[in-house]
Amino acid sequence: MRKEKLLKYLKKLTDLLEKIGKAFYKTKENGTGLGLIITYKIIEEHQGSIAIQSSMGIGTKVEIFLPTA
């Protein structure tokens, strides 16, 4: 992959990851764009955290951490 193409790809991935979790951002035509923001709020209210790692063309890994009772 040429350097310019790689930089363009990385910019696109960075832009996408910055938008994830913001209210009303959606990637599906029929979505509301509220799924992750609601998820974040529920996890936050339980004193937990969420980590998202994504690789374009490979997949996304989501980890949810909640404290033990």
PDB file of N, CA and C in Angstrom:
ATOM      1  N   MET A   1       0.853  -1.167   0.000  1.00  0.00           N
ATOM      2  CA  MET A   1       0.000   0.000   0.000  1.00  0.00           C
ATOM      3  C   MET A   1       0.906   1.240   0.000  1.00  0.00           C
ATOM      4  N   ARG A   2       0.643   2.144  -0.879  1.00  0.00           N
ATOM      5  CA  ARG A   2       1.443   3.363  -0.943  1.00  0.00           C
ATOM      6  C   ARG A   2       1.197   4.226   0.287  1.00  0.00           C
ATOM      7  N   LYS A   3       2.178   5.056   0.591  1.00  0.00           N
ATOM      8  CA  LYS A   3       2.117   5.901   1.777  1.00  0.00           C
ATOM      9  C   LYS A   3       0.883   6.806   1.772  1.00  0.00           C
ATOM     10  N   GLU A   4       0.572   7.433   0.634  1.00  0.00           N
ATOM     11  CA  GLU A   4      -0.581   8.336   0.550  1.00  0.00           C
ATOM     12  C   GLU A   4      -1.890   7.594   0.820  1.00  0.00           C
ATOM     13  N   LYS A   5      -1.987   6.401   0.255  1.00  0.00           N
ATOM     14  CA  LYS A   5      -3.195   5.598   0.428  1.00  0.00           C
ATOM     15  C   LYS A   5      -3.340   5.168   1.892  1.00  0.00           C
ATOM     16  N   LEU A   6      -2.236   4.802   2.507  1.00  0.00           N
ATOM     17  CA  LEU A   6      -2.252   4.401   3.906  1.00  0.00           C
ATOM     18  C   LEU A   6      -2.652   5.572   4.798  1.00  0.00           C
ATOM     19  N   LEU A   7      -2.109   6.751   4.544  1.00  0.00           N
ATOM     20  CA  LEU A   7      -2.451   7.937   5.332  1.00  0.00           C
ATOM     21  C   LEU A   7      -3.931   8.292   5.189  1.00  0.00           C
ATOM     22  N   LYS A   8      -4.464   8.167   3.978  1.00  0.00           N
ATOM     23  CA  LYS A   8      -5.880   8.439   3.734  1.00  0.00           C
ATOM     24  C   LYS A   8      -6.750   7.443   4.505  1.00  0.00           C
ATOM     25  N   TYR A   9      -6.356   6.189   4.493  1.00  0.00           N
ATOM     26  CA  TYR A   9      -7.065   5.132   5.210  1.00  0.00           C
ATOM     27  C   TYR A   9      -7.058   5.408   6.716  1.00  0.00           C
ATOM     28  N   LEU A  10      -5.898   5.774   7.258  1.00  0.00           N
ATOM     29  CA  LEU A  10      -5.776   6.055   8.684  1.00  0.00           C
ATOM     30  C   LEU A  10      -6.605   7.269   9.090  1.00  0.00           C
ATOM     31  N   LYS A  11      -6.656   8.282   8.235  1.00  0.00           N
ATOM     32  CA  LYS A  11      -7.460   9.480   8.506  1.00  0.00           C
ATOM     33  C   LYS A  11      -8.943   9.108   8.565  1.00  0.00           C
ATOM     34  N   LYS A  12      -9.385   8.287   7.612  1.00  0.00           N
ATOM     35  CA  LYS A  12     -10.787   7.854   7.577  1.00  0.00           C
ATOM     36  C   LYS A  12     -11.134   7.065   8.837  1.00  0.00           C
ATOM     37  N   LEU A  13     -10.256   6.169   9.246  1.00  0.00           N
ATOM     38  CA  LEU A  13     -10.478   5.365  10.443  1.00  0.00           C
ATOM     39  C   LEU A  13     -10.515   6.249  11.687  1.00  0.00           C
ATOM     40  N   THR A  14      -9.604   7.197  11.780  1.00  0.00           N
ATOM     41  CA  THR A  14      -9.563   8.119  12.922  1.00  0.00           C
ATOM     42  C   THR A  14     -10.834   8.952  12.997  1.00  0.00           C
ATOM     43  N   ASP A  15     -11.284   9.478  11.873  1.00  0.00           N
ATOM     44  CA  ASP A  15     -12.518  10.271  11.839  1.00  0.00           C
ATOM     45  C   ASP A  15     -13.715   9.447  12.304  1.00  0.00           C
ATOM     46  N   LEU A  16     -13.793   8.204  11.852  1.00  0.00           N
ATOM     47  CA  LEU A  16     -14.894   7.321  12.230  1.00  0.00           C
ATOM     48  C   LEU A  16     -14.876   7.037  13.726  1.00  0.00           C
ATOM     49  N   LEU A  17     -13.705   6.720  14.271  1.00  0.00           N
ATOM     50  CA  LEU A  17     -13.608   6.391  15.689  1.00  0.00           C
ATOM     51  C   LEU A  17     -13.939   7.586  16.578  1.00  0.00           C
ATOM     52  N   GLU A  18     -13.656   8.797  16.111  1.00  0.00           N
ATOM     53  CA  GLU A  18     -13.982   9.996  16.886  1.00  0.00           C
ATOM     54  C   GLU A  18     -15.493  10.209  16.982  1.00  0.00           C
ATOM     55  N   LYS A  19     -16.239   9.737  16.008  1.00  0.00           N
ATOM     56  CA  LYS A  19     -17.692   9.937  15.976  1.00  0.00           C
ATOM     57  C   LYS A  19     -18.456   8.887  16.775  1.00  0.00           C
ATOM     58  N   ILE A  20     -17.858   7.719  16.944  1.00  0.00           N
ATOM     59  CA  ILE A  20     -18.534   6.629  17.650  1.00  0.00           C
ATOM     60  C   ILE A  20     -18.818   7.061  19.082  1.00  0.00           C
ATOM     61  N   GLY A  21     -20.024   6.833  19.527  1.00  0.00           N
ATOM     62  CA  GLY A  21     -20.410   7.172  20.887  1.00  0.00           C
ATOM     63  C   GLY A  21     -21.033   8.543  21.030  1.00  0.00           C
ATOM     64  N   LYS A  22     -21.069   9.304  19.967  1.00  0.00           N
ATOM     65  CA  LYS A  22     -21.726  10.609  20.013  1.00  0.00           C
ATOM     66  C   LYS A  22     -23.193  10.429  19.641  1.00  0.00           C
ATOM     67  N   ALA A  23     -24.037  11.171  20.323  1.00  0.00           N
ATOM     68  CA  ALA A  23     -25.477  11.053  20.088  1.00  0.00           C
ATOM     69  C   ALA A  23     -25.831  11.320  18.632  1.00  0.00           C
ATOM     70  N   PHE A  24     -26.670  10.488  18.106  1.00  0.00           N
ATOM     71  CA  PHE A  24     -27.248  10.575  16.761  1.00  0.00           C
ATOM     72  C   PHE A  24     -26.269  10.268  15.628  1.00  0.00           C
ATOM     73  N   TYR A  25     -25.042   9.804  15.949  1.00  0.00           N
ATOM     74  CA  TYR A  25     -24.147   9.340  14.887  1.00  0.00           C
ATOM     75  C   TYR A  25     -24.548   7.907  14.572  1.00  0.00           C
ATOM     76  N   LYS A  26     -24.760   7.615  13.305  1.00  0.00           N
ATOM     77  CA  LYS A  26     -25.169   6.265  12.931  1.00  0.00           C
ATOM     78  C   LYS A  26     -24.502   5.845  11.635  1.00  0.00           C
ATOM     79  N   THR A  27     -24.347   4.534  11.499  1.00  0.00           N
ATOM     80  CA  THR A  27     -23.780   3.965  10.279  1.00  0.00           C
ATOM     81  C   THR A  27     -24.826   3.181   9.503  1.00  0.00           C
ATOM     82  N   LYS A  28     -26.001   3.010  10.111  1.00  0.00           N
ATOM     83  CA  LYS A  28     -27.073   2.262   9.457  1.00  0.00           C
ATOM     84  C   LYS A  28     -28.225   3.200   9.128  1.00  0.00           C
ATOM     85  N   GLU A  29     -28.817   2.995   7.982  1.00  0.00           N
ATOM     86  CA  GLU A  29     -29.909   3.856   7.530  1.00  0.00           C
ATOM     87  C   GLU A  29     -31.080   3.882   8.509  1.00  0.00           C
ATOM     88  N   ASN A  30     -31.408   2.731   9.091  1.00  0.00           N
ATOM     89  CA  ASN A  30     -32.566   2.646   9.977  1.00  0.00           C
ATOM     90  C   ASN A  30     -32.228   2.849  11.446  1.00  0.00           C
ATOM     91  N   GLY A  31     -30.986   3.133  11.758  1.00  0.00           N
ATOM     92  CA  GLY A  31     -30.588   3.312  13.154  1.00  0.00           C
ATOM     93  C   GLY A  31     -30.996   4.670  13.701  1.00  0.00           C
ATOM     94  N   THR A  32     -30.955   4.780  15.037  1.00  0.00           N
ATOM     95  CA  THR A  32     -31.278   6.053  15.690  1.00  0.00           C
ATOM     96  C   THR A  32     -30.024   6.830  16.057  1.00  0.00           C
ATOM     97  N   GLY A  33     -28.892   6.134  16.126  1.00  0.00           N
ATOM     98  CA  GLY A  33     -27.662   6.791  16.548  1.00  0.00           C
ATOM     99  C   GLY A  33     -27.576   6.960  18.054  1.00  0.00           C
ATOM    100  N   LEU A  34     -28.389   6.210  18.792  1.00  0.00           N
ATOM    101  CA  LEU A  34     -28.407   6.334  20.248  1.00  0.00           C
ATOM    102  C   LEU A  34     -27.895   5.092  20.974  1.00  0.00           C
ATOM    103  N   GLY A  35     -27.627   4.025  20.262  1.00  0.00           N
ATOM    104  CA  GLY A  35     -27.240   2.757  20.885  1.00  0.00           C
ATOM    105  C   GLY A  35     -26.043   2.848  21.812  1.00  0.00           C
ATOM    106  N   LEU A  36     -24.926   3.370  21.329  1.00  0.00           N
ATOM    107  CA  LEU A  36     -23.735   3.435  22.167  1.00  0.00           C
ATOM    108  C   LEU A  36     -23.848   4.483  23.258  1.00  0.00           C
ATOM    109  N   ILE A  37     -24.495   5.580  22.988  1.00  0.00           N
ATOM    110  CA  ILE A  37     -24.624   6.618  24.016  1.00  0.00           C
ATOM    111  C   ILE A  37     -25.460   6.102  25.188  1.00  0.00           C
ATOM    112  N   ILE A  38     -26.504   5.332  24.903  1.00  0.00           N
ATOM    113  CA  ILE A  38     -27.313   4.725  25.967  1.00  0.00           C
ATOM    114  C   ILE A  38     -26.490   3.679  26.711  1.00  0.00           C
ATOM    115  N   THR A  39     -25.740   2.873  25.959  1.00  0.00           N
ATOM    116  CA  THR A  39     -24.870   1.868  26.561  1.00  0.00           C
ATOM    117  C   THR A  39     -23.861   2.520  27.493  1.00  0.00           C
ATOM    118  N   TYR A  40     -23.212   3.600  27.039  1.00  0.00           N
ATOM    119  CA  TYR A  40     -22.249   4.326  27.873  1.00  0.00           C
ATOM    120  C   TYR A  40     -22.890   4.780  29.183  1.00  0.00           C
ATOM    121  N   LYS A  41     -24.089   5.340  29.094  1.00  0.00           N
ATOM    122  CA  LYS A  41     -24.772   5.859  30.280  1.00  0.00           C
ATOM    123  C   LYS A  41     -25.091   4.742  31.280  1.00  0.00           C
ATOM    124  N   ILE A  42     -25.570   3.608  30.786  1.00  0.00           N
ATOM    125  CA  ILE A  42     -25.901   2.482  31.667  1.00  0.00           C
ATOM    126  C   ILE A  42     -24.648   1.982  32.373  1.00  0.00           C
ATOM    127  N   ILE A  43     -23.568   1.815  31.628  1.00  0.00           N
ATOM    128  CA  ILE A  43     -22.309   1.340  32.204  1.00  0.00           C
ATOM    129  C   ILE A  43     -21.779   2.350  33.216  1.00  0.00           C
ATOM    130  N   GLU A  44     -21.845   3.621  32.886  1.00  0.00           N
ATOM    131  CA  GLU A  44     -21.386   4.688  33.778  1.00  0.00           C
ATOM    132  C   GLU A  44     -22.175   4.682  35.091  1.00  0.00           C
ATOM    133  N   GLU A  45     -23.479   4.480  35.009  1.00  0.00           N
ATOM    134  CA  GLU A  45     -24.313   4.458  36.208  1.00  0.00           C
ATOM    135  C   GLU A  45     -24.011   3.264  37.111  1.00  0.00           C
ATOM    136  N   HIS A  46     -23.348   2.258  36.565  1.00  0.00           N
ATOM    137  CA  HIS A  46     -22.940   1.092  37.349  1.00  0.00           C
ATOM    138  C   HIS A  46     -21.448   1.151  37.684  1.00  0.00           C
ATOM    139  N   GLN A  47     -20.863   2.342  37.590  1.00  0.00           N
ATOM    140  CA  GLN A  47     -19.442   2.583  37.875  1.00  0.00           C
ATOM    141  C   GLN A  47     -18.515   1.694  37.045  1.00  0.00           C
ATOM    142  N   GLY A  48     -18.894   1.445  35.817  1.00  0.00           N
ATOM    143  CA  GLY A  48     -18.095   0.626  34.923  1.00  0.00           C
ATOM    144  C   GLY A  48     -17.446   1.455  33.837  1.00  0.00           C
ATOM    145  N   SER A  49     -16.815   0.765  32.913  1.00  0.00           N
ATOM    146  CA  SER A  49     -16.193   1.441  31.772  1.00  0.00           C
ATOM    147  C   SER A  49     -16.310   0.549  30.540  1.00  0.00           C
ATOM    148  N   ILE A  50     -16.067   1.147  29.391  1.00  0.00           N
ATOM    149  CA  ILE A  50     -16.153   0.425  28.123  1.00  0.00           C
ATOM    150  C   ILE A  50     -14.931   0.777  27.285  1.00  0.00           C
ATOM    151  N   ALA A  51     -14.381  -0.216  26.609  1.00  0.00           N
ATOM    152  CA  ALA A  51     -13.237  -0.007  25.721  1.00  0.00           C
ATOM    153  C   ALA A  51     -13.600  -0.562  24.347  1.00  0.00           C
ATOM    154  N   ILE A  52     -13.330   0.224  23.309  1.00  0.00           N
ATOM    155  CA  ILE A  52     -13.645  -0.191  21.941  1.00  0.00           C
ATOM    156  C   ILE A  52     -12.386  -0.114  21.102  1.00  0.00           C
ATOM    157  N   GLN A  53     -12.068  -1.225  20.435  1.00  0.00           N
ATOM    158  CA  GLN A  53     -10.951  -1.279  19.492  1.00  0.00           C
ATOM    159  C   GLN A  53     -11.520  -1.723  18.159  1.00  0.00           C
ATOM    160  N   SER A  54     -11.159  -1.018  17.091  1.00  0.00           N
ATOM    161  CA  SER A  54     -11.711  -1.350  15.787  1.00  0.00           C
ATOM    162  C   SER A  54     -10.631  -1.323  14.721  1.00  0.00           C
ATOM    163  N   SER A  55     -10.697  -2.284  13.822  1.00  0.00           N
ATOM    164  CA  SER A  55      -9.807  -2.341  12.670  1.00  0.00           C
ATOM    165  C   SER A  55     -10.673  -2.480  11.429  1.00  0.00           C
ATOM    166  N   MET A  56     -10.616  -1.481  10.542  1.00  0.00           N
ATOM    167  CA  MET A  56     -11.428  -1.516   9.326  1.00  0.00           C
ATOM    168  C   MET A  56     -11.144  -2.776   8.526  1.00  0.00           C
ATOM    169  N   GLY A  57     -12.201  -3.425   8.113  1.00  0.00           N
ATOM    170  CA  GLY A  57     -12.071  -4.630   7.317  1.00  0.00           C
ATOM    171  C   GLY A  57     -11.804  -5.878   8.139  1.00  0.00           C
ATOM    172  N   ILE A  58     -11.566  -5.717   9.441  1.00  0.00           N
ATOM    173  CA  ILE A  58     -11.285  -6.866  10.305  1.00  0.00           C
ATOM    174  C   ILE A  58     -12.404  -7.064  11.315  1.00  0.00           C
ATOM    175  N   GLY A  59     -12.743  -6.010  12.042  1.00  0.00           N
ATOM    176  CA  GLY A  59     -13.814  -6.117  13.027  1.00  0.00           C
ATOM    177  C   GLY A  59     -13.616  -5.169  14.185  1.00  0.00           C
ATOM    178  N   THR A  60     -14.514  -5.269  15.138  1.00  0.00           N
ATOM    179  CA  THR A  60     -14.500  -4.400  16.305  1.00  0.00           C
ATOM    180  C   THR A  60     -14.583  -5.246  17.564  1.00  0.00           C
ATOM    181  N   LYS A  61     -13.775  -4.873  18.550  1.00  0.00           N
ATOM    182  CA  LYS A  61     -13.764  -5.556  19.843  1.00  0.00           C
ATOM    183  C   LYS A  61     -14.279  -4.567  20.880  1.00  0.00           C
ATOM    184  N   VAL A  62     -15.312  -4.974  21.619  1.00  0.00           N
ATOM    185  CA  VAL A  62     -15.893  -4.132  22.661  1.00  0.00           C
ATOM    186  C   VAL A  62     -15.755  -4.868  23.985  1.00  0.00           C
ATOM    187  N   GLU A  63     -15.153  -4.201  24.965  1.00  0.00           N
ATOM    188  CA  GLU A  63     -15.010  -4.782  26.297  1.00  0.00           C
ATOM    189  C   GLU A  63     -15.752  -3.894  27.286  1.00  0.00           C
ATOM    190  N   ILE A  64     -16.557  -4.518  28.124  1.00  0.00           N
ATOM    191  CA  ILE A  64     -17.303  -3.803  29.157  1.00  0.00           C
ATOM    192  C   ILE A  64     -16.781  -4.284  30.504  1.00  0.00           C
ATOM    193  N   PHE A  65     -16.400  -3.327  31.346  1.00  0.00           N
ATOM    194  CA  PHE A  65     -15.858  -3.635  32.660  1.00  0.00           C
ATOM    195  C   PHE A  65     -16.824  -3.113  33.723  1.00  0.00           C
ATOM    196  N   LEU A  66     -17.274  -4.013  34.589  1.00  0.00           N
ATOM    197  CA  LEU A  66     -18.179  -3.650  35.676  1.00  0.00           C
ATOM    198  C   LEU A  66     -17.564  -4.114  36.993  1.00  0.00           C
ATOM    199  N   PRO A  67     -17.714  -3.315  38.049  1.00  0.00           N
ATOM    200  CA  PRO A  67     -17.161  -3.728  39.338  1.00  0.00           C
ATOM    201  C   PRO A  67     -17.949  -4.910  39.907  1.00  0.00           C
ATOM    202  N   THR A  68     -17.270  -5.700  40.716  1.00  0.00           N
ATOM    203  CA  THR A  68     -17.962  -6.812  41.365  1.00  0.00           C
ATOM    204  C   THR A  68     -18.796  -6.272  42.515  1.00  0.00           C
ATOM    205  N   ALA A  69     -19.820  -7.002  42.859  1.00  0.00           N
ATOM    206  CA  ALA A  69     -20.758  -6.536  43.902  1.00  0.00           C
ATOM    207  C   ALA A  69     -20.116  -6.505  45.263  1.00  0.00           C
TER     208      ALA A  69
END
